[in-house]
mmCIF file of C-alpha atoms in Angstrom:
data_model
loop_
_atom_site.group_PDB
_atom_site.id
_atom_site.type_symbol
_atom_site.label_atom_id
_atom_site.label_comp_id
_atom_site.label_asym_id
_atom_site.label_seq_id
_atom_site.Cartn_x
_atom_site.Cartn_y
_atom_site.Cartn_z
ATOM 1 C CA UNK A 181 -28.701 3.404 -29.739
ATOM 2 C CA UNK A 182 -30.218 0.625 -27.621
ATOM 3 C CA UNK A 183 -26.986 -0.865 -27.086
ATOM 4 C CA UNK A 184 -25.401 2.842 -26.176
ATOM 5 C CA UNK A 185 -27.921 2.650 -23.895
ATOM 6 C CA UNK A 186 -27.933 -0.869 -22.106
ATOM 7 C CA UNK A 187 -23.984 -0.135 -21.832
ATOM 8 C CA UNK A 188 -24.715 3.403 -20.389
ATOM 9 C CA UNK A 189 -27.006 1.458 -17.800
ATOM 10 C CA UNK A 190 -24.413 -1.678 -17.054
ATOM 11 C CA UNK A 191 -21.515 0.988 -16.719
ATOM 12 C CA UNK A 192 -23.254 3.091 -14.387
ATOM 13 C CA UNK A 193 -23.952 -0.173 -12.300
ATOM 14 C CA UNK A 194 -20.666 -0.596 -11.872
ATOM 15 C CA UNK A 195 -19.712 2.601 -11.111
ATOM 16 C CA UNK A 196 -22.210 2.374 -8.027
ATOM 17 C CA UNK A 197 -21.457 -0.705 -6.605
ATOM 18 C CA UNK A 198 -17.769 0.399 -6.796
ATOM 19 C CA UNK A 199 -18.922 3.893 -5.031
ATOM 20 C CA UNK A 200 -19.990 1.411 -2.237
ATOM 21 C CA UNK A 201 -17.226 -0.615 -1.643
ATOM 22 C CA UNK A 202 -15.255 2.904 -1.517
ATOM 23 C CA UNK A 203 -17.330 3.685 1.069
ATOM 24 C CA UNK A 204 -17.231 0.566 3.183
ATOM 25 C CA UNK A 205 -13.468 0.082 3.214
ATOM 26 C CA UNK A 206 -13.119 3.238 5.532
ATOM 27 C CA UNK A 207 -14.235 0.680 8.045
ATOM 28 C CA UNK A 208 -11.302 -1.323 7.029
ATOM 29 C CA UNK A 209 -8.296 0.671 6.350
ATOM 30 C CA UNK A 210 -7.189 3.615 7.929
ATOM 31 C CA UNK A 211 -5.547 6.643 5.906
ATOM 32 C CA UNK A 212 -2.756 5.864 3.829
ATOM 33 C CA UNK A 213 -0.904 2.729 1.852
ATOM 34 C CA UNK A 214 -3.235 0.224 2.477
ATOM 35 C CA UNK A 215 -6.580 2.329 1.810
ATOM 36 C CA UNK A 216 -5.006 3.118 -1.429
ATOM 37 C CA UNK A 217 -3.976 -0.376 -2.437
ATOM 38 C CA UNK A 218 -7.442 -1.293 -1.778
ATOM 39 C CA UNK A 219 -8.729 1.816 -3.611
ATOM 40 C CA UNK A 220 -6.388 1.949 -6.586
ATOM 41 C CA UNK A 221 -8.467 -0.949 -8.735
ATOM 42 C CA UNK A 222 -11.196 1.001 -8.651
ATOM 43 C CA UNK A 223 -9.779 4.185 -9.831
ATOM 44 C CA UNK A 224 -7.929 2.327 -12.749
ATOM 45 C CA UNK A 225 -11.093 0.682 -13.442
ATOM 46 C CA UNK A 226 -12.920 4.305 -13.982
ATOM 47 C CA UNK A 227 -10.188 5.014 -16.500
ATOM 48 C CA UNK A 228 -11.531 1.549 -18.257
ATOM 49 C CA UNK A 229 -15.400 1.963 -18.334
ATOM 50 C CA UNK A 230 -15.917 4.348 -20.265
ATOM 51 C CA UNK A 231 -14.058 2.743 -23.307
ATOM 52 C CA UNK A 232 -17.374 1.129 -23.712
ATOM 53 C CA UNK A 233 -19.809 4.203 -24.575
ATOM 54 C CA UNK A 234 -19.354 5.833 -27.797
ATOM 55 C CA UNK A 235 -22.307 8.705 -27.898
ATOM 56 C CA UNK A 236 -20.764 11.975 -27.038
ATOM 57 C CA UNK A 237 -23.779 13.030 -24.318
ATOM 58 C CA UNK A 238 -23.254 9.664 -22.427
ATOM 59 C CA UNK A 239 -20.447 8.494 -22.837
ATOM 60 C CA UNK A 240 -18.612 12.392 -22.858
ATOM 61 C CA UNK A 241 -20.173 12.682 -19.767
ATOM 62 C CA UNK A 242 -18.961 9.556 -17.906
ATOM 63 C CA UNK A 243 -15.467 10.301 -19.424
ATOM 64 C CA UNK A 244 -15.750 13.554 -17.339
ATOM 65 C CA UNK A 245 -17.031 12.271 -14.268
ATOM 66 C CA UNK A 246 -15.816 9.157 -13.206
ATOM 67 C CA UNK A 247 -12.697 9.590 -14.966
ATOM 68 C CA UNK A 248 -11.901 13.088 -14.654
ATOM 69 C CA UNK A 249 -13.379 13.963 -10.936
ATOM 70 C CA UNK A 250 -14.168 10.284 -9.194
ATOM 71 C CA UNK A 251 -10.534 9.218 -10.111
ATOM 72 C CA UNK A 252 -8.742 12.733 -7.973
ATOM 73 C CA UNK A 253 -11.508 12.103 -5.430
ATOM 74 C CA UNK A 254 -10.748 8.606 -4.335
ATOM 75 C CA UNK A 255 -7.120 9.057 -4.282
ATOM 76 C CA UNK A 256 -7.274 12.024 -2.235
ATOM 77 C CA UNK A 257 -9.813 9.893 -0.182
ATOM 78 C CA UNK A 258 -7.358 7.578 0.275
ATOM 79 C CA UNK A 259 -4.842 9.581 2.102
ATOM 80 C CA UNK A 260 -7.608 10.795 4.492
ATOM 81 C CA UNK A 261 -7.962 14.586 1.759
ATOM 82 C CA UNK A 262 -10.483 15.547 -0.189
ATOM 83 C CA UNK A 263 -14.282 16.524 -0.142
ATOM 84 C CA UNK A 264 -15.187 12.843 0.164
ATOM 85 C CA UNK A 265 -13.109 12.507 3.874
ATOM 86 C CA UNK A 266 -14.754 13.706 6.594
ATOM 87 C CA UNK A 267 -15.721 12.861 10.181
ATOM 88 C CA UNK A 268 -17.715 11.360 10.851
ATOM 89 C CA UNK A 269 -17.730 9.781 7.821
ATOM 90 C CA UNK A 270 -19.865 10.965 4.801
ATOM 91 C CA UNK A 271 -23.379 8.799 4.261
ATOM 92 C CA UNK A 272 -23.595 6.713 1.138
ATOM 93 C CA UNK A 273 -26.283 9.100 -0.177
ATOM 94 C CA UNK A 274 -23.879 11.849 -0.113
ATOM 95 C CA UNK A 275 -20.656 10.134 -0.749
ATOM 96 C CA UNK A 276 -21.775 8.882 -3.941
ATOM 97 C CA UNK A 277 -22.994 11.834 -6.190
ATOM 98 C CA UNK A 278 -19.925 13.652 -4.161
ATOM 99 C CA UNK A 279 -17.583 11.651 -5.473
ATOM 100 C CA UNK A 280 -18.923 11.340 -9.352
ATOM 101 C CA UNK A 281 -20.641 14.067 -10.388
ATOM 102 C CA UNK A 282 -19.328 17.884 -10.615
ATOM 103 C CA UNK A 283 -20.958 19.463 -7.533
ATOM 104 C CA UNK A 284 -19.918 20.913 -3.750
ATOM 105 C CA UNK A 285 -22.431 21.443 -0.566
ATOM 106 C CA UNK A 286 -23.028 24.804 0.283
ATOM 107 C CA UNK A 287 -24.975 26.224 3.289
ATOM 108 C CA UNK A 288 -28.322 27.340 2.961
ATOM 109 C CA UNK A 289 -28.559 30.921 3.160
ATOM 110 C CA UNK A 290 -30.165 32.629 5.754
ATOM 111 C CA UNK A 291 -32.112 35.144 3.835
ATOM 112 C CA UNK A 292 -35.255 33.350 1.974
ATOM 113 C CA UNK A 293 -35.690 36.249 -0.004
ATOM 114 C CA UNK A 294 -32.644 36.480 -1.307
ATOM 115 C CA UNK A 295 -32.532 33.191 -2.124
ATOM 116 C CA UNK A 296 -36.110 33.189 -3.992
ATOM 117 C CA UNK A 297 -34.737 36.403 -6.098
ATOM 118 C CA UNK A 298 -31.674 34.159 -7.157
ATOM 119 C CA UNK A 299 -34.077 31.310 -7.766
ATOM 120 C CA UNK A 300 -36.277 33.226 -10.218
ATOM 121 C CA UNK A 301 -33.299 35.249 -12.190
ATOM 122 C CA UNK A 302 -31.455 31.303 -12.438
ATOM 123 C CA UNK A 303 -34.835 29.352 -13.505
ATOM 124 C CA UNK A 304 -34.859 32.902 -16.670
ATOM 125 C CA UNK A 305 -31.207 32.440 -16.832
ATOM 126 C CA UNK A 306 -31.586 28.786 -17.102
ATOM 127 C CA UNK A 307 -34.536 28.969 -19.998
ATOM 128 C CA UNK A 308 -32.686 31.624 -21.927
ATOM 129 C CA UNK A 309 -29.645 29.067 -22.628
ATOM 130 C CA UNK A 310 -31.717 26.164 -23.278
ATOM 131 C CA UNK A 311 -33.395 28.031 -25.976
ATOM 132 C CA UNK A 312 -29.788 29.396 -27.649
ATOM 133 C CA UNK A 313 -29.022 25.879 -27.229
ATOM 134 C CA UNK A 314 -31.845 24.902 -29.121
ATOM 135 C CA UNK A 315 -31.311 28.025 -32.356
ATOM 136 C CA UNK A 316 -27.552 26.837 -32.135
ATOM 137 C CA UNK A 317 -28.578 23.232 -32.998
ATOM 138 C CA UNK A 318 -30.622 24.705 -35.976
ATOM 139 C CA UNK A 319 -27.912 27.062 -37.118
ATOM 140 C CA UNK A 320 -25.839 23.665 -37.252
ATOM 141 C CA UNK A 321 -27.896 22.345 -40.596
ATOM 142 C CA UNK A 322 -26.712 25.872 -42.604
ATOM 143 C CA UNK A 323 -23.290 26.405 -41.314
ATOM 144 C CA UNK A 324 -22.021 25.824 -44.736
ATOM 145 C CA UNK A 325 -23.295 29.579 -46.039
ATOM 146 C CA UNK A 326 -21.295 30.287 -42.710
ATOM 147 C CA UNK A 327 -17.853 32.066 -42.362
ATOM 148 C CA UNK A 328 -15.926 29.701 -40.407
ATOM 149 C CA UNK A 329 -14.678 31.594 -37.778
ATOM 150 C CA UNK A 330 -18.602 32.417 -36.744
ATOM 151 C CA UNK A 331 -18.494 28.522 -37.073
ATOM 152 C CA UNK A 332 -15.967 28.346 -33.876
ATOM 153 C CA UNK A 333 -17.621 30.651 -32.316
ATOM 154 C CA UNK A 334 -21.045 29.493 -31.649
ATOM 155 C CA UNK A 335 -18.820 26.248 -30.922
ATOM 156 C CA UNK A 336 -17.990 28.068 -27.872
ATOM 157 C CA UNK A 337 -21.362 28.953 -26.765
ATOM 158 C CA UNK A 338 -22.532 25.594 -27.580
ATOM 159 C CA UNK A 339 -19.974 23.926 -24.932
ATOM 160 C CA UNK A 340 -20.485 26.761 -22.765
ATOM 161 C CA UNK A 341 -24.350 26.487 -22.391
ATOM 162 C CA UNK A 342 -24.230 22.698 -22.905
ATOM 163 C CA UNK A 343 -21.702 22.108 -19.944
ATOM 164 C CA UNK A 344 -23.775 24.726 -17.876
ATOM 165 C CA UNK A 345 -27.347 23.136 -18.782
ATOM 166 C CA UNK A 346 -25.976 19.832 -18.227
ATOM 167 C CA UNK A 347 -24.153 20.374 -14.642
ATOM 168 C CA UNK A 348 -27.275 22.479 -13.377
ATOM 169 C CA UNK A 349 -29.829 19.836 -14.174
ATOM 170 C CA UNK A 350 -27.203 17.358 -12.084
ATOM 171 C CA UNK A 351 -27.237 20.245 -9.363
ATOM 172 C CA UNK A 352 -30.925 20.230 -9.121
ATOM 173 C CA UNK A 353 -31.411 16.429 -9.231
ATOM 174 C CA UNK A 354 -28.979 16.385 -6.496
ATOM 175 C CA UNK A 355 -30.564 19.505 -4.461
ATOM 176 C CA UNK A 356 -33.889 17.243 -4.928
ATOM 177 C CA UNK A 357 -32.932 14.350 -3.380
ATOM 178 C CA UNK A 358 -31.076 15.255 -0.722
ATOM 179 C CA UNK A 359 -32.402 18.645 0.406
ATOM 180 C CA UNK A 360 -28.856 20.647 0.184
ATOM 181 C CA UNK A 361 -27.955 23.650 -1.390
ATOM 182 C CA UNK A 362 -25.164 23.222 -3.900
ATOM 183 C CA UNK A 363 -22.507 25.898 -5.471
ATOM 184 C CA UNK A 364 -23.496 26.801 -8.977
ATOM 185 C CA UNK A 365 -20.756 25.351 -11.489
ATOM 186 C CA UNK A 366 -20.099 28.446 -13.447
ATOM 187 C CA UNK A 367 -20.197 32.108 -12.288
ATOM 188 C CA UNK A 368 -21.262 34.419 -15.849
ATOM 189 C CA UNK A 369 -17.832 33.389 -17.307
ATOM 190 C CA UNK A 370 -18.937 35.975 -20.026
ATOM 191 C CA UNK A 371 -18.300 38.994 -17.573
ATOM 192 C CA UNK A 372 -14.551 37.624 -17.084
ATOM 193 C CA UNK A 373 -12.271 40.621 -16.127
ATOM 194 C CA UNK A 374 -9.060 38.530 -16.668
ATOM 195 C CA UNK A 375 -7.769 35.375 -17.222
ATOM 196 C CA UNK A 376 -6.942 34.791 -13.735
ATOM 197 C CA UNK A 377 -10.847 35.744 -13.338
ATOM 198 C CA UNK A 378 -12.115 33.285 -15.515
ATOM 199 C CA UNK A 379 -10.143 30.064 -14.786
ATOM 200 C CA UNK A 380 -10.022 30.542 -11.455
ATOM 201 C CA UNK A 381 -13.512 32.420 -10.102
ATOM 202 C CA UNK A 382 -15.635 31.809 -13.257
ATOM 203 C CA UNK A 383 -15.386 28.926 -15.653
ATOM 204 C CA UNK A 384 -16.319 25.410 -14.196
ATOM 205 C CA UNK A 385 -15.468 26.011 -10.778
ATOM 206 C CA UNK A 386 -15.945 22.278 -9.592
ATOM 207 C CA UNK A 387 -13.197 21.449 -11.520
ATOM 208 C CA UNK A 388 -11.026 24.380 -10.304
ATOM 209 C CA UNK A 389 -11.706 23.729 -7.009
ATOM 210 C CA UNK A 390 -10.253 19.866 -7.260
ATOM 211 C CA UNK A 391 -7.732 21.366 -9.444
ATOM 212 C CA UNK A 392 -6.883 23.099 -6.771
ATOM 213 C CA UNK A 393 -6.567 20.741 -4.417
ATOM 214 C CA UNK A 394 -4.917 17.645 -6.359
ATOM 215 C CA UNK A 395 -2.510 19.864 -8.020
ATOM 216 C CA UNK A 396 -2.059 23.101 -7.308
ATOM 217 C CA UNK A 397 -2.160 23.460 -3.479
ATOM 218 C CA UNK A 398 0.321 20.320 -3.045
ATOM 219 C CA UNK A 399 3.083 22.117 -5.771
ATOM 220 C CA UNK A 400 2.622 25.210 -4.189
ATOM 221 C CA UNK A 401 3.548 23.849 -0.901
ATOM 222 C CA UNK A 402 6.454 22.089 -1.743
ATOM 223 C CA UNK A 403 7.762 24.970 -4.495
ATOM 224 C CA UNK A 404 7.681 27.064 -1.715
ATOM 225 C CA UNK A 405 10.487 25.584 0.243
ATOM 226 C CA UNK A 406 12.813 26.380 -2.736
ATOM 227 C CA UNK A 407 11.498 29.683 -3.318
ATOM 228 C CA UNK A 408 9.839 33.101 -2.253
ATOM 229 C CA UNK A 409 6.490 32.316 -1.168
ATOM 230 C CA UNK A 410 4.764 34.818 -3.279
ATOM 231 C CA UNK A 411 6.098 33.062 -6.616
ATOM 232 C CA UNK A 412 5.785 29.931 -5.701
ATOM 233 C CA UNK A 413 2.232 30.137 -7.879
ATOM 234 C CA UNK A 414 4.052 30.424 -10.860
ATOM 235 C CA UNK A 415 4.711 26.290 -10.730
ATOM 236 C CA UNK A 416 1.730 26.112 -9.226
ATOM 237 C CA UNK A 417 -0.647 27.146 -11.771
ATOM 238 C CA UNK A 418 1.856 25.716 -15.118
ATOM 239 C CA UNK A 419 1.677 22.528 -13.126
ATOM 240 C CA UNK A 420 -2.221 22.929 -12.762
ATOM 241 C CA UNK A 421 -2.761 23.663 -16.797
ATOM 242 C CA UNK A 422 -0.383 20.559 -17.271
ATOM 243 C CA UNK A 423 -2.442 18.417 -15.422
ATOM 244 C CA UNK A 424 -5.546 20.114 -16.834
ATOM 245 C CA UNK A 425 -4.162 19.421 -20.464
ATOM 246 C CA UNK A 426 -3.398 15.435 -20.059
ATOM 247 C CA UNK A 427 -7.147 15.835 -18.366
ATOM 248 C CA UNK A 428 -8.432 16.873 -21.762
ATOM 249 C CA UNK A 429 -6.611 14.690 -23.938
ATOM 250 C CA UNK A 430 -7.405 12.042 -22.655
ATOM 251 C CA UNK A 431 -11.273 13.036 -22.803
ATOM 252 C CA UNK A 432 -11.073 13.540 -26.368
ATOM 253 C CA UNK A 433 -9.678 10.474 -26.634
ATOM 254 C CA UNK A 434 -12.429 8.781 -25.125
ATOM 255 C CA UNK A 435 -14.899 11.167 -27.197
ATOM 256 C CA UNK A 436 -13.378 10.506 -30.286
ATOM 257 C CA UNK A 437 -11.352 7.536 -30.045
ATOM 258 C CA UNK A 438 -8.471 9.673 -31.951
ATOM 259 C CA UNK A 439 -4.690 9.481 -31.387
ATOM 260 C CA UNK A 440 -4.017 12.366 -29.004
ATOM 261 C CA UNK A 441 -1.542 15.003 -31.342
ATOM 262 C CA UNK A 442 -1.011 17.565 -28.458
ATOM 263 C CA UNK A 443 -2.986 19.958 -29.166
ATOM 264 C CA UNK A 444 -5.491 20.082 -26.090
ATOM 265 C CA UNK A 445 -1.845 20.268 -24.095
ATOM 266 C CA UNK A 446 -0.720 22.836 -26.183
ATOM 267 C CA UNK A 447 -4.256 24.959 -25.374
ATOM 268 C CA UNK A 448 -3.739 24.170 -21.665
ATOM 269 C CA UNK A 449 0.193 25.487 -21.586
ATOM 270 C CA UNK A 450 -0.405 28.227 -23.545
ATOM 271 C CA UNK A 451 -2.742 29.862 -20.958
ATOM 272 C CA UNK A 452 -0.998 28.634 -17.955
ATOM 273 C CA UNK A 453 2.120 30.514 -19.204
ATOM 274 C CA UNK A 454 -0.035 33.522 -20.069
ATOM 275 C CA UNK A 455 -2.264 33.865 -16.646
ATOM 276 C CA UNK A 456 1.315 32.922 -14.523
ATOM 277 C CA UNK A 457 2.886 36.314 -16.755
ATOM 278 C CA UNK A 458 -0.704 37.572 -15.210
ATOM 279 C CA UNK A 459 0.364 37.037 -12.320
ATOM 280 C CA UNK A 460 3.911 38.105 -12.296
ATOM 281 C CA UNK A 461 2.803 41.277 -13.744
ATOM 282 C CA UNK A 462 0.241 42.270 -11.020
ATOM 283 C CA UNK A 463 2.195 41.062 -7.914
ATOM 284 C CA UNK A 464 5.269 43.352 -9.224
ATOM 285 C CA UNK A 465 3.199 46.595 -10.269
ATOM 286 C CA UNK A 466 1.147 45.424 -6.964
ATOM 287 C CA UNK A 467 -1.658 47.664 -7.353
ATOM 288 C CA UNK A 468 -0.408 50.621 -8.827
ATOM 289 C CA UNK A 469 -0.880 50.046 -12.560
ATOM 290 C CA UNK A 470 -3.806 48.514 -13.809
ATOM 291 C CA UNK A 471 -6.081 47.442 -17.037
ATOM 292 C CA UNK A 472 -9.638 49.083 -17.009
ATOM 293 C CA UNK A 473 -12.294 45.790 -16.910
ATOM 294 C CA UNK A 474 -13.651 47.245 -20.171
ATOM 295 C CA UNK A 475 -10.824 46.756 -22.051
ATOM 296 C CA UNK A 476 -9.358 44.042 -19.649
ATOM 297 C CA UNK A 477 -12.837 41.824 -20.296
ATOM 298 C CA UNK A 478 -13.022 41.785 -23.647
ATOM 299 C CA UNK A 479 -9.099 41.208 -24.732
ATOM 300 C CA UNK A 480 -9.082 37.953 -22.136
ATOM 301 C CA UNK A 481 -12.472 36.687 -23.758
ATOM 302 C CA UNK A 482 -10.948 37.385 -27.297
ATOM 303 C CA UNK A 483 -7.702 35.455 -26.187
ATOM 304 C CA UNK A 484 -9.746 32.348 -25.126
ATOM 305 C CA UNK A 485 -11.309 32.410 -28.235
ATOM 306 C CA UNK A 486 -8.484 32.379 -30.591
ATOM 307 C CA UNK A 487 -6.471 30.445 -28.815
ATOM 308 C CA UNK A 488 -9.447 27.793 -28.683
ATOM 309 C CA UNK A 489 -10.426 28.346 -32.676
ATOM 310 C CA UNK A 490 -6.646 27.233 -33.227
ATOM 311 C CA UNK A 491 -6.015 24.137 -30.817
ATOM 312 C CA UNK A 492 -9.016 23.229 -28.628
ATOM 313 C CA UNK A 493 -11.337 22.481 -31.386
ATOM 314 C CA UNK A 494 -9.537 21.117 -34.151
ATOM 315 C CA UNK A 495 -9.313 17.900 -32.226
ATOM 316 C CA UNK A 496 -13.592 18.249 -32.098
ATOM 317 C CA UNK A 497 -13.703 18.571 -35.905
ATOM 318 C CA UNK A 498 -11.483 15.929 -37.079
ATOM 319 C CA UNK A 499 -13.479 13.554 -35.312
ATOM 320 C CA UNK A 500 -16.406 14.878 -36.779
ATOM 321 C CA UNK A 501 -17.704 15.133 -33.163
ATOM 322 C CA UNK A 502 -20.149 18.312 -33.917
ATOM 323 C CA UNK A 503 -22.043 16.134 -36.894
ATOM 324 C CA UNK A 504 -22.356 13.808 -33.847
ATOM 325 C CA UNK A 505 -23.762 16.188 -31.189
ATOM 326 C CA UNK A 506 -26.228 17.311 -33.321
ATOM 327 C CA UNK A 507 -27.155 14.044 -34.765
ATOM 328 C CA UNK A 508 -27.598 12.794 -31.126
ATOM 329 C CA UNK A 509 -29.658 15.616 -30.082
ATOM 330 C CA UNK A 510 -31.694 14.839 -33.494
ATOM 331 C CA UNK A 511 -32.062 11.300 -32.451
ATOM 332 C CA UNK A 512 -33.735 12.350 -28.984
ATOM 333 C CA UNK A 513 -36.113 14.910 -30.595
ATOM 334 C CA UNK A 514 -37.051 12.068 -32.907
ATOM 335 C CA UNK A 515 -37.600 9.920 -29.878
ATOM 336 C CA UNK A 516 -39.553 12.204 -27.775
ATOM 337 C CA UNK A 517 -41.499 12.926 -31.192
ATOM 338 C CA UNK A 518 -42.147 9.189 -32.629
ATOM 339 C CA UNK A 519 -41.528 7.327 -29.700
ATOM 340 C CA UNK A 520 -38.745 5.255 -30.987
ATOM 341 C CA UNK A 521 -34.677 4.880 -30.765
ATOM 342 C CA UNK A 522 -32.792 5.708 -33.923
ATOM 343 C CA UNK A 523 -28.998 5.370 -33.724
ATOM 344 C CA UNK A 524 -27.390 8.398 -34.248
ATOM 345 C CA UNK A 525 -25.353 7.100 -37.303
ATOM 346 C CA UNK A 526 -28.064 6.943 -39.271
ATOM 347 C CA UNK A 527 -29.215 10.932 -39.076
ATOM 348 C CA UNK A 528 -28.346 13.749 -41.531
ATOM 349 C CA UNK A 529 -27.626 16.398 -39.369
ATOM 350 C CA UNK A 530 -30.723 18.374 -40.401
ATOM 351 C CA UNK A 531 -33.862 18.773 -38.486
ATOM 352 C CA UNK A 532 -36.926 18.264 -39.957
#
């Protein structure tokens, strides 16, 4: 665990002092070839570093952002795009966490009592995952008197409150040090009316949002040309949940170190081709036939979840990555409880 650790540390080093020279170059190079050129080592660098963590909360982590948001960033920075260009150009304290962690400036809002309401009902919010987090974890050490489908289920929770919990304590780090208000990264993806709801308005928006502009916005522009306008989303959003899948393969690769069998793609096609019939189906009724949000709610959550029982978490349990979540999380309680690192490897998952 030291080592984990010391890497984690020497990684993240790197990842700075390659933030920086990002940031200088614009002094250098204007928009275009040669800013790329002189940007491209560093993005296939970020595709490198995290080869060299093996835990699943650091090293998962740094897969997902320096390889799966800094990477899009920089090359849209290159080309003058992106939330990292701007003029004038960004500060280093804000081009950094910008361009590696999961997060987007907001404007304060005007109303301090609205925004003290939201603050109490997110800090309750906030509380009320950690502790399912924490019964989850404990659930872990009997799942074997457990159906297995109940199994894949509080698998879902787990990633949903773990991604949330993990993202918010970023946010608030962030909000901390440089006095802005950021977007929250999910919106109650559990009240999802649709599937166009929940990828695109609910579930991990930062993502969506540089989805949106690395891959969806550019195919939609140039579909278009060929095509009506108003299907020109179709491409659009299969071309989005391509990208998304080779996104998510490649993080489980990095997770697990396993040979990538398709099956994160697979997840990823299968619901662009079902929210692009979505699509087709509402822009041709347009309005005049439509699902009530009770029935529409439930069927899209109930979708997500069997689709992701049968390909997005097979890949999870064949690299025995749960026994390693909760064996990490094990290995920090024992650490805030006895004051000393134990690698992970040598934990039962069972708490004490």
């Amino acid at each position: 665990m030291e080592g984990e650790i010391r890497n984690f540390i020497v990684v993240w080093t790197i990842v700075l002092a390659s933030l920086c020279y990002s940031h200088t170059i614009v002094k250098f190079f204007r928009n275009g070839k040669s800013r790329f050129v002189s940007i491209i080592p560093i993005v296939c660098l970020f595709f490198i570093l995290p080869l060299y963590l093996s835990s699943i909360h650091l090293g998962g982590t740094t897969t997902f952002f320096i390889a799966g948001l800094a990477t899009f960033k920089l090359i849209f920075f290159a080309f003058g795009k992106g939330p990292l260009s701007s003029t004038p150009p960004l500060p280093l304290s804000t081009f950094i966490p910008l361009a590696c962690l999961p997060i987007k400036f907001q404007k304060y809002s005007t109303d301090d009592v609205e925004r003290t309401k939201k603050a109490k009902n997110s800090t309750l919010n906030h509380v009320t995952k950690i502790t399912l987090l924490a019964i989850l974890i404990r659930v872990y050490s009997y799942k074997e008197y457990l159906h297995p489908k109940i199994i894949l289920f509080f698998y879902c929770l787990h990633i949903y409150f773990m991604l949330e919990i993990i993202l918010i304590m970023i946010s608030a780090t962030v909000r901390r040090i440089s006095r802005v208000e950021l977007e929250p990264p999910f919106d109650k993806p559990y009240l999802t009316s649709s599937l166009q709801d929940f990828w695109g308005k609910r579930w991990n928006l930062i993502v969506s949002n540089i989805l949106r502009l690395t891959v969806y916005n550019p195919v939609h522009s140039i579909v278009a040309n060929w095509i009506p306008r108003k299907w020109a989303a179709i491409p659009a959003t299969l071309a989005t949940f391509f990208a998304s899948g080779i996104a998510h393969e490649l993080i489980f690769y990095y997770i697990g170190r396993l040979k990538p069998n398709g099956e994160a793609m697979m997840f990823f096609l299968i619901h662009g081709v079902a929210l692009s019939l979505e699509i087709v189906i509402k822009k041709i009724f347009n309005g005049r036939f439509w699902v009530p949000r009770i029935i529409s709610g439930p069927l899209a959550l109930a979708f997500i979840f069997f689709t992701s029982s049968w390909l997005f978490f097979p890949p999870w349990l064949r690299g025995n990555i749960d026994l390693k979540v909760c064996s990490e999380y094990i290995a920090f309680y024992q650490f805030l409880r006895y004051g000393k690192l134990i690698s992970p490897t040598n934990i039962t998952c069972s708490l004490p």
